[in-house]
CSV table of C-alpha atoms in Angstrom, one decimal:
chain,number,residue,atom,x,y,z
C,47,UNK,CA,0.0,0.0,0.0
C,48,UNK,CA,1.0,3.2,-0.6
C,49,UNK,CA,1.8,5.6,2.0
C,50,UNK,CA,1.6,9.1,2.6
C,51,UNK,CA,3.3,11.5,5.0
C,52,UNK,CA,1.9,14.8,6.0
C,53,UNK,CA,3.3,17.6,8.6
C,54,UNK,CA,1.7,17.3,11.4
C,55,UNK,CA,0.2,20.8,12.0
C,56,UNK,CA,0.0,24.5,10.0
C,57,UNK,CA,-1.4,27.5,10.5
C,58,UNK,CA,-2.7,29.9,8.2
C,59,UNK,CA,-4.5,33.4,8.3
C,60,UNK,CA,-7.7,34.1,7.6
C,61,UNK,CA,-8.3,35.2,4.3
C,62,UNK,CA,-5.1,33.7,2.7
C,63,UNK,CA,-4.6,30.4,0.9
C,64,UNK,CA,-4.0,27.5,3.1
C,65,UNK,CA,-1.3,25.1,1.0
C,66,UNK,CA,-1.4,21.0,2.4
C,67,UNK,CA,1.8,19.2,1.2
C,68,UNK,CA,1.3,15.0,1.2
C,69,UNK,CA,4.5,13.1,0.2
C,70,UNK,CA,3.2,9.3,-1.6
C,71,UNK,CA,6.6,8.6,-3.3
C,72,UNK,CA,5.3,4.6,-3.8
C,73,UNK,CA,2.3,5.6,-5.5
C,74,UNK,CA,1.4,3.3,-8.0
C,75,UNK,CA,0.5,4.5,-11.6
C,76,UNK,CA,-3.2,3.6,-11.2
C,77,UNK,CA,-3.5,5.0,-7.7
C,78,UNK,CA,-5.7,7.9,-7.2
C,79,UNK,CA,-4.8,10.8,-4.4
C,80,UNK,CA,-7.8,12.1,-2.3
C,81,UNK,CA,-8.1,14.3,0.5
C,82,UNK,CA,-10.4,14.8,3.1
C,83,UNK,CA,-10.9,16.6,6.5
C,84,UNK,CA,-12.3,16.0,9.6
C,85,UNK,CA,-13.5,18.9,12.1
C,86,UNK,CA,-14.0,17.8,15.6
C,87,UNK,CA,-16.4,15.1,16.6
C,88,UNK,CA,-17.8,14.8,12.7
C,89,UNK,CA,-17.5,12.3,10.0
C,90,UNK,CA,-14.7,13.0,7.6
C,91,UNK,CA,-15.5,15.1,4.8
C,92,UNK,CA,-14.3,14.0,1.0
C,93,UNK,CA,-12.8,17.3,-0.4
C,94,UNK,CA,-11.0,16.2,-3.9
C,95,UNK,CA,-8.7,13.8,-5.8
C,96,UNK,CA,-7.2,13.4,-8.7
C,97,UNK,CA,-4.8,10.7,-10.8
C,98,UNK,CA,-2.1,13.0,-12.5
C,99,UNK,CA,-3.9,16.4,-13.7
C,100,UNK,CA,-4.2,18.9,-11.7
C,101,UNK,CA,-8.1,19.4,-10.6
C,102,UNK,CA,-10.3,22.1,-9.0
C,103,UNK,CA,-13.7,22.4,-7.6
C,104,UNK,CA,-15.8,24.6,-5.5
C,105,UNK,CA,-13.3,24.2,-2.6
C,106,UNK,CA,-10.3,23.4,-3.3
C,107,UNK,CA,-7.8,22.9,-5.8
C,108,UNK,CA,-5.2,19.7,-6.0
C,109,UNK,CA,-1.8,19.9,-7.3
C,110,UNK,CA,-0.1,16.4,-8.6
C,111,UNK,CA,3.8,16.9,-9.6
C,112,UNK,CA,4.5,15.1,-12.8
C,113,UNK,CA,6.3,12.4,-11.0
C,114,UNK,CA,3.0,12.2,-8.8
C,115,UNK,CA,5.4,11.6,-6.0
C,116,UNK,CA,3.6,14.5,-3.8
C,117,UNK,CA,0.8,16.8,-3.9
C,118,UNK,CA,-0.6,20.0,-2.7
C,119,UNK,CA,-3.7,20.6,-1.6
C,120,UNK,CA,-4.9,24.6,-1.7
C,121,UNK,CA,-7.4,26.2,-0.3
C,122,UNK,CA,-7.9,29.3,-2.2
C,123,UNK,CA,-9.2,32.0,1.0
C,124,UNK,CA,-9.2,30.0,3.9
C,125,UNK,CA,-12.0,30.6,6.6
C,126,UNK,CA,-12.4,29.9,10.5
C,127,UNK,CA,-14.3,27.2,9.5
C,128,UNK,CA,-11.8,25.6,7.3
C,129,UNK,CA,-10.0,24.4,10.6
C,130,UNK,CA,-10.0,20.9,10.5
C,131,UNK,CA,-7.5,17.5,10.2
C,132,UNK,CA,-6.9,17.4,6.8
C,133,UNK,CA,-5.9,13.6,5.6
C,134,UNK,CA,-4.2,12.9,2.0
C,135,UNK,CA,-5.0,9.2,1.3
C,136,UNK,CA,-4.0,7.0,-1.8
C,137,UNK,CA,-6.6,4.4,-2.7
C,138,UNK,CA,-5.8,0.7,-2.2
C,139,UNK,CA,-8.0,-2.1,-3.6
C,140,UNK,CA,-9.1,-5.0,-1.5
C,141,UNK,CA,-10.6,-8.2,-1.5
C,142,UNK,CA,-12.4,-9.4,-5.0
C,143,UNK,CA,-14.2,-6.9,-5.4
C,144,UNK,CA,-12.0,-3.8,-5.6
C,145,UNK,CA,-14.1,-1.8,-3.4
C,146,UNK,CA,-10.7,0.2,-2.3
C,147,UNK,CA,-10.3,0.6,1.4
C,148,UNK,CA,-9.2,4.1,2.4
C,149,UNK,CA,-6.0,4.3,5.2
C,150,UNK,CA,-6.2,7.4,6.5
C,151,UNK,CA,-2.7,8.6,8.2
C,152,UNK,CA,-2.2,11.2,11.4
C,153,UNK,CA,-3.4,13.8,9.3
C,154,UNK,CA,-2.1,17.5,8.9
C,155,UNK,CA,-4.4,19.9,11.9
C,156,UNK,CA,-4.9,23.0,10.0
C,157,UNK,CA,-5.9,25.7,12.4
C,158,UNK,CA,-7.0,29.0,10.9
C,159,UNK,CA,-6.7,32.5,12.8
C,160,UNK,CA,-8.2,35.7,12.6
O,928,UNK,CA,-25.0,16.4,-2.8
O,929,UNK,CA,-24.6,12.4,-1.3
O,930,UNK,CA,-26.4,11.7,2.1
O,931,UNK,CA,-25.2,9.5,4.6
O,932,UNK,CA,-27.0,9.2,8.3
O,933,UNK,CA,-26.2,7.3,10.8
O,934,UNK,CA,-29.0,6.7,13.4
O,935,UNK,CA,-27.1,7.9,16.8
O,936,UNK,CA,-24.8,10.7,17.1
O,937,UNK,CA,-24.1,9.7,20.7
O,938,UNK,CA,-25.1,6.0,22.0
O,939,UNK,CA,-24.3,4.3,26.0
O,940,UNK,CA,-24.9,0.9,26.0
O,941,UNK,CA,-23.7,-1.9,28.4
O,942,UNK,CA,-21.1,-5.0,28.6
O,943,UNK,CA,-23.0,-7.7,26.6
O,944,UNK,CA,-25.7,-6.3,25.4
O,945,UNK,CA,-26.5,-6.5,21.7
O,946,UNK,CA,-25.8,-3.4,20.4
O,947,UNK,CA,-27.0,-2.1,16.2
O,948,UNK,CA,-25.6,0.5,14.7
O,949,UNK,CA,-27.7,1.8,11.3
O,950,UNK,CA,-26.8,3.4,8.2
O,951,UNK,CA,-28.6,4.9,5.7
O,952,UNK,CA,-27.4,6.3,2.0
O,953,UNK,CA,-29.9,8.0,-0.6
O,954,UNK,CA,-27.3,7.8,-3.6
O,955,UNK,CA,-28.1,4.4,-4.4
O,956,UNK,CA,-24.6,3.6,-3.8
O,957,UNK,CA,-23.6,-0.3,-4.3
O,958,UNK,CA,-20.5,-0.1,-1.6
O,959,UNK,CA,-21.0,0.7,1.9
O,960,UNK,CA,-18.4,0.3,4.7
O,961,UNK,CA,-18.1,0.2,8.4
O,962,UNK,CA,-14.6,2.3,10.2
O,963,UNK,CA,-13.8,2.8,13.3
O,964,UNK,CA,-11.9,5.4,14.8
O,965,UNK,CA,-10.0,5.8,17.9
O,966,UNK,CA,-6.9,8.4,19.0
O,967,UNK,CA,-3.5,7.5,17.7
O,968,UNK,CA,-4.8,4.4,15.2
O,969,UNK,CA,-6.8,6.1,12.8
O,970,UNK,CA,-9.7,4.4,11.1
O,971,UNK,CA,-9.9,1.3,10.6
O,972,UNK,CA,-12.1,-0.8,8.4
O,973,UNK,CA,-14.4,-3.2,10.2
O,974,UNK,CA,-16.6,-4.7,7.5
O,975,UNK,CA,-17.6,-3.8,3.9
O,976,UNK,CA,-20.6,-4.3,1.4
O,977,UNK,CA,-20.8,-4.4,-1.9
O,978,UNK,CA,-24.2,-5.6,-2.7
O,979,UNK,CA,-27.1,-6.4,-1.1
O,980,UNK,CA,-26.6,-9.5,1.2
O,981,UNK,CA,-22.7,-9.1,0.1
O,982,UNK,CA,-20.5,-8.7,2.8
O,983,UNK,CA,-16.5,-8.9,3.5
O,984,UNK,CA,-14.2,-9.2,6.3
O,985,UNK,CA,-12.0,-5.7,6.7
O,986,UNK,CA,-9.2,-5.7,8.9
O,987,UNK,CA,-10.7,-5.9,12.2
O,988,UNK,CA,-13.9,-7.9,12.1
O,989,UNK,CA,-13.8,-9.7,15.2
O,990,UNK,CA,-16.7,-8.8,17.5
O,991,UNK,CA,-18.9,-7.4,14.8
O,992,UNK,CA,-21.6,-8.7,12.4
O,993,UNK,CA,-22.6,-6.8,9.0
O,994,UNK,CA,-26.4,-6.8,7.8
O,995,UNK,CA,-27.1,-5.2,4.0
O,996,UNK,CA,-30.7,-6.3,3.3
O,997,UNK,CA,-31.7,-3.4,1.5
O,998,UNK,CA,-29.2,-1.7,-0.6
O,999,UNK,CA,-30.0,1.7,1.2
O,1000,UNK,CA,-29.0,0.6,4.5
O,1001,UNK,CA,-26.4,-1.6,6.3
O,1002,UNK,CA,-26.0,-2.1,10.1
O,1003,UNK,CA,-23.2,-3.1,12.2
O,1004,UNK,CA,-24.1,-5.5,15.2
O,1005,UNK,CA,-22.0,-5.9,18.6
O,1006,UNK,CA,-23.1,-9.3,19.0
O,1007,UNK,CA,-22.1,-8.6,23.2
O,1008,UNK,CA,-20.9,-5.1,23.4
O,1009,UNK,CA,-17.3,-4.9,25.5
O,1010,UNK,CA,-15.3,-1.9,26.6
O,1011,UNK,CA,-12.8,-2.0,24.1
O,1012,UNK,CA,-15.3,-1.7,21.5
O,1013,UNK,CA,-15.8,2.2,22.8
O,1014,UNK,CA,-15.2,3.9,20.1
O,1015,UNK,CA,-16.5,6.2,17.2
O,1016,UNK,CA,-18.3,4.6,14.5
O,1017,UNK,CA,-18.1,5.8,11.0
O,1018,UNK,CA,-20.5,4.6,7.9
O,1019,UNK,CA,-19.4,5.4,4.5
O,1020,UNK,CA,-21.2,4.5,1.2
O,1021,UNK,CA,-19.4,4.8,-2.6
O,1022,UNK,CA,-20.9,4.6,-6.1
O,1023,UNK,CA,-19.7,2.1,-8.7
O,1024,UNK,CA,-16.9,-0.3,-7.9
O,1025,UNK,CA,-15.5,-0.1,-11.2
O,1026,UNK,CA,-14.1,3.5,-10.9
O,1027,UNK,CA,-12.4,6.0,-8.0
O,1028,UNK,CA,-15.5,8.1,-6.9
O,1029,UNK,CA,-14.9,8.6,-3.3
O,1030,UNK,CA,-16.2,7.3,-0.3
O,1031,UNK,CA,-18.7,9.2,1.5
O,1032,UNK,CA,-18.9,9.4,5.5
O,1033,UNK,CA,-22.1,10.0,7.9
O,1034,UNK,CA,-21.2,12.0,11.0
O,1035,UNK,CA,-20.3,9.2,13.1
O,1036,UNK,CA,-22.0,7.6,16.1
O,1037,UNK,CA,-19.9,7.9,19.3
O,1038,UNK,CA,-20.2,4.4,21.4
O,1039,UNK,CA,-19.6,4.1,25.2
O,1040,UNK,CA,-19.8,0.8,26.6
O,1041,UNK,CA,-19.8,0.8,30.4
C-alpha cells in the first residue's frame, strides 16, 4: 500500500490560501490521491482527488507533480471554519471486489486564525 | 450532494448487550463500509458491502456482524458489546466499484460501553 506522510500541524491566516503538502513517493500508476478533512467530533469530509492532472472544484484545488510523488492541496481563501484534520490518502484495492479501502494517516491539523 | 445518516450521534450501552448501529445512504450507492476510529490508530475498516446481502471481512472484524438487506442501509451489530469496543463509529457509502469516486462518511456515532 502506498503511503503518505503529512506535517503534522500549519497554521494559516484568515483570508489567505491554506497550502497542504502529502508526500506518496510509492504511488502506484493507477493510484488515485484524495483528500479529506475531519472537524471535531464529525465524520470525515471528502474534499478532492485526482490521478495526474491537476483538478479544481468549489473548494479546493489539487496539485499532482508530474512524478506524482507529492501533492498540494490549496485552499484558495481560507475561513475559520476551514480548521480541521486534513488527511491525504492513496486508494488501495481489496478483496475481489476492488471496493478500495481508504488508510487514513495522522493527518495534517490546520488551524486557521483571525 | 450524497447523504449519509447514521441513526445515533451519541449511544451508552452496556457490557454484553446487543448493540445495532444503522446506516442509511440516498445515492443508491452499491459499496458501503463500516470504520472505526479511535486516537493515535486512525480508522480502521471493520466490514464492507458491496451488494445487497454481500459482505466482506475488513481488517478488524472480530466482535462485529454486518447486515445489507436493502441496498439503502447496512448495520453493524455488537453481538455482546465490550469496553474495548468504545469507540467512534463511522459509515461510508461509494458509487460504482468499477471507478475511484470517493467514499462518503455520515457524521459518526460515538459508542460508550460501560
Amino acid at each position: 500500500d502506498a503511503k503518505t506522510t503529512q506535517p503534522p500541524s500549519m497554521d494559516c491566516a484568515e483570508g489567505r490560501a491554506a497550502n497542504l503538502p502529502c508526500n506518496h513517493s510509492t504511488i502506484s500508476g493507477n493510484e488515485y490521491v484524495y483528500w479529506y478533512r475531519q472537524i471535531h467530533s464529525q465524520g470525515p469530509q471528502y474534499i478532492i482527488h485526482g490521478l495526474k492532472n491537476n483538478e479544481t472544484n468549489e473548494m479546493a484545488s489539487l496539485i499532482i507533480t508530474e512524478d506524482r510523488k507529492s501533492s498540494t492541496l490549496i485552499l484558495p481563501h481560507a475561513t475559520l471554519r476551514d480548521t480541521a484534520v486534513y488527511y491525504c490518502i492513496v486508494r488501495v484495492a481489496t478483496g475481489s471486489s476492488n471496493t478500495g479501502k481508504l488508510i487514513f494517516g495522522q493527518g495534517t491539523t490546520l488551524q486557521v486564525k483571525p | 450532494d450524497v447523504k449519509v445518516t447514521q441513526s445515533s450521534r451519541y449511544l451508552v450501552k452496556r457490557t454484553g448487550e446487543k448493540v445495532f448501529l444503522e446506516c442509511v445512504q440516498d445515492m443508491d450507492h452499491e459499496n458501503m463500509f463500516w470504520y472505526r476510529q479511535d486516537p493515535g490508530l486512525g480508522l480502521r475498516l471493520i466490514y464492507f458491502s458491496y451488494d445487497v446481502k454481500m459482505k466482506e471481512k475488513g481488517d478488524i472484524p472480530e466482535g462485529y456482524s454486518v447486515s445489507r438487506e436493502k441496498k439503502e442501509r447496512f448495520s453493524l451489530i455488537l453481538e455482546s458489546a465490550s469496553t474495548n469496543q468504545t469507540s467512534m463509529y463511522l459509515c461510508a457509502s461509494r458509487g460504482d466499484r468499477k471507478t475511484n469516486q470517493p467514499q462518503h462518511f455520515g457524521d459518526g456515532t460515538r459508542l460508550s460501553i460501560l
